[in-house]
């Protein structure tokens, strides 16, 4: 396991090197090692007893030291203590005949105690050092603390049960006297050790197994009240008792550990599922991901980005004053998630998932921004291309006509009749009006595209704005206006509404056939006013009714203008809170339908009056 305050700087803390699998950083768990170690030491004692003294005290000590040293090096450091104790008991009990006579004092016991203590501690430290150095190069995961599956409270309760329950059980069995044999006593103590295991987990069970073995030896193995065992089979039974008790404790402990891991994995899955549902629901910004993390697991979370030599905060969530150990997860050299004060449910793997999601959300947000910028640039390029086309043809045509008329009037060698001069001047005026309308539409579309349009809405009379919009239009007298006297005022900007009418009138006059004049009519519809500009021309196909409102869109390439009139009208109408759509005229033609909000009831105002 890695210290909680460790901050990674090279690679994601949860990513495994595919070319090198690191060792278990904390060492093999004691529930795996201790049963194997006790069995190995039992085998050493059995071999020594079978050889009948030919192995000798030194040989038994060396064999036990090898077993203890190897297992202490690969196991968790805490496992070195019980390994050393059982190894010492093995040496003192099997060094020389009579076996099972535990000589707890004397030269052999002292040598065994020193040798096994030094061996266990040195090998445990060497193994821990090796795992730590190997873990620096390749790090598999960061956890705040080891999850054993047994809470600290349960471990304390198991230890209390062992300390208090075993003496009481011994007193009870002693009182029963001859009613039980040694096998019954072994099984009863085994049940007691299993009970301690269920309550307190592995380490209280190890203590209970060793204590029960010593109690059995002292009170129930002849000769009584000594550590000497008269019958070798009783010694074998006690050693097997310790081994089986520790093995059973290991199984119970590992089952609890697996159950805790499964519950934790289930919670992680539920948390990540909730995050996925949040992201799929549209809340997929880095801030949304961090909000989900802090709401689910508390604490504070910050997504950091390295800019130059500094870490810049990109997004953050949670309380500013969150206390706890600070952990940093780096998914890339320039991006990291820093968390503080999360609950125990926020494991390293879960935080790794949140880190990946936050970074992915940041990438998506930036890709969306880049896509929007690219779209804006493409739209700008399209606008510039269309503008160049308009300048090259539609704007130059009236300019050329004006210049030709002026040049003709200035000729000194030609005498123009009054009618000719009037015609040339009318041509100049007509093309100047056309040029003014084109430039006005270009400027208006620029304001709409730039988002700088700010209408000043006021109560406005439709029948007062419409006649003003006809000024300067060709054949303006052909436009018919039918507005009821009781029509409510509309809430609009008079200047923008005039431009809307002017563009629609120009379009209707241009497409109306001779003898069938275009018409403006208006009616009240609840809280809104509907205004129709009707022509009886050729109409527009249904699939093109939306496209005609796009900038520079012209259904007929031969038509005059740059294709901005309807686009400007739609933009101005929407800016005033209204709508404009194209519908078919009964009997043929096109009707432009404008819908604007009506002014407050009872308000009557003249053109341009403020609300």
Coordinates of C-alpha atoms in Angstrom, one line a residue, residues 36 48 73 130 132 149 158 160 180 222 270 284 320 339 349 363 388 420 461 477 483 506 510 519 524 537 574:
X36 CA 1.4 -22.4 5.3
X48 CA 13.2 -34.1 13.3
X73 CA 10.2 -11.7 3.6
X130 CA 12.3 -4.5 -1.9
X132 CA 8.8 -0.4 -1.8
X149 CA -13.6 -6.6 5.7
X158 CA -12.9 -10.4 19.1
X160 CA -11.9 -9.1 24.3
X180 CA -14.4 -35.2 28.6
X222 CA -0.1 -34.9 30.9
X270 CA -23.6 2.2 -8.6
X284 CA -21.2 16.3 -19.2
X320 CA -13.4 25.0 0.3
X339 CA -9.3 15.3 -4.0
X349 CA -10.3 2.7 -8.5
X363 CA -11.9 17.1 -23.9
X388 CA -17.9 39.3 -52.5
X420 CA -34.3 62.5 -71.6
X461 CA -49.4 51.0 -34.6
X477 CA -48.9 52.6 -54.9
X483 CA -55.8 47.1 -41.1
X506 CA -40.3 44.9 -51.9
X510 CA -41.5 42.2 -57.3
X519 CA -51.9 43.1 -49.8
X524 CA -55.9 40.0 -33.7
X537 CA -47.0 35.3 -57.8
X574 CA -37.4 37.3 -33.9

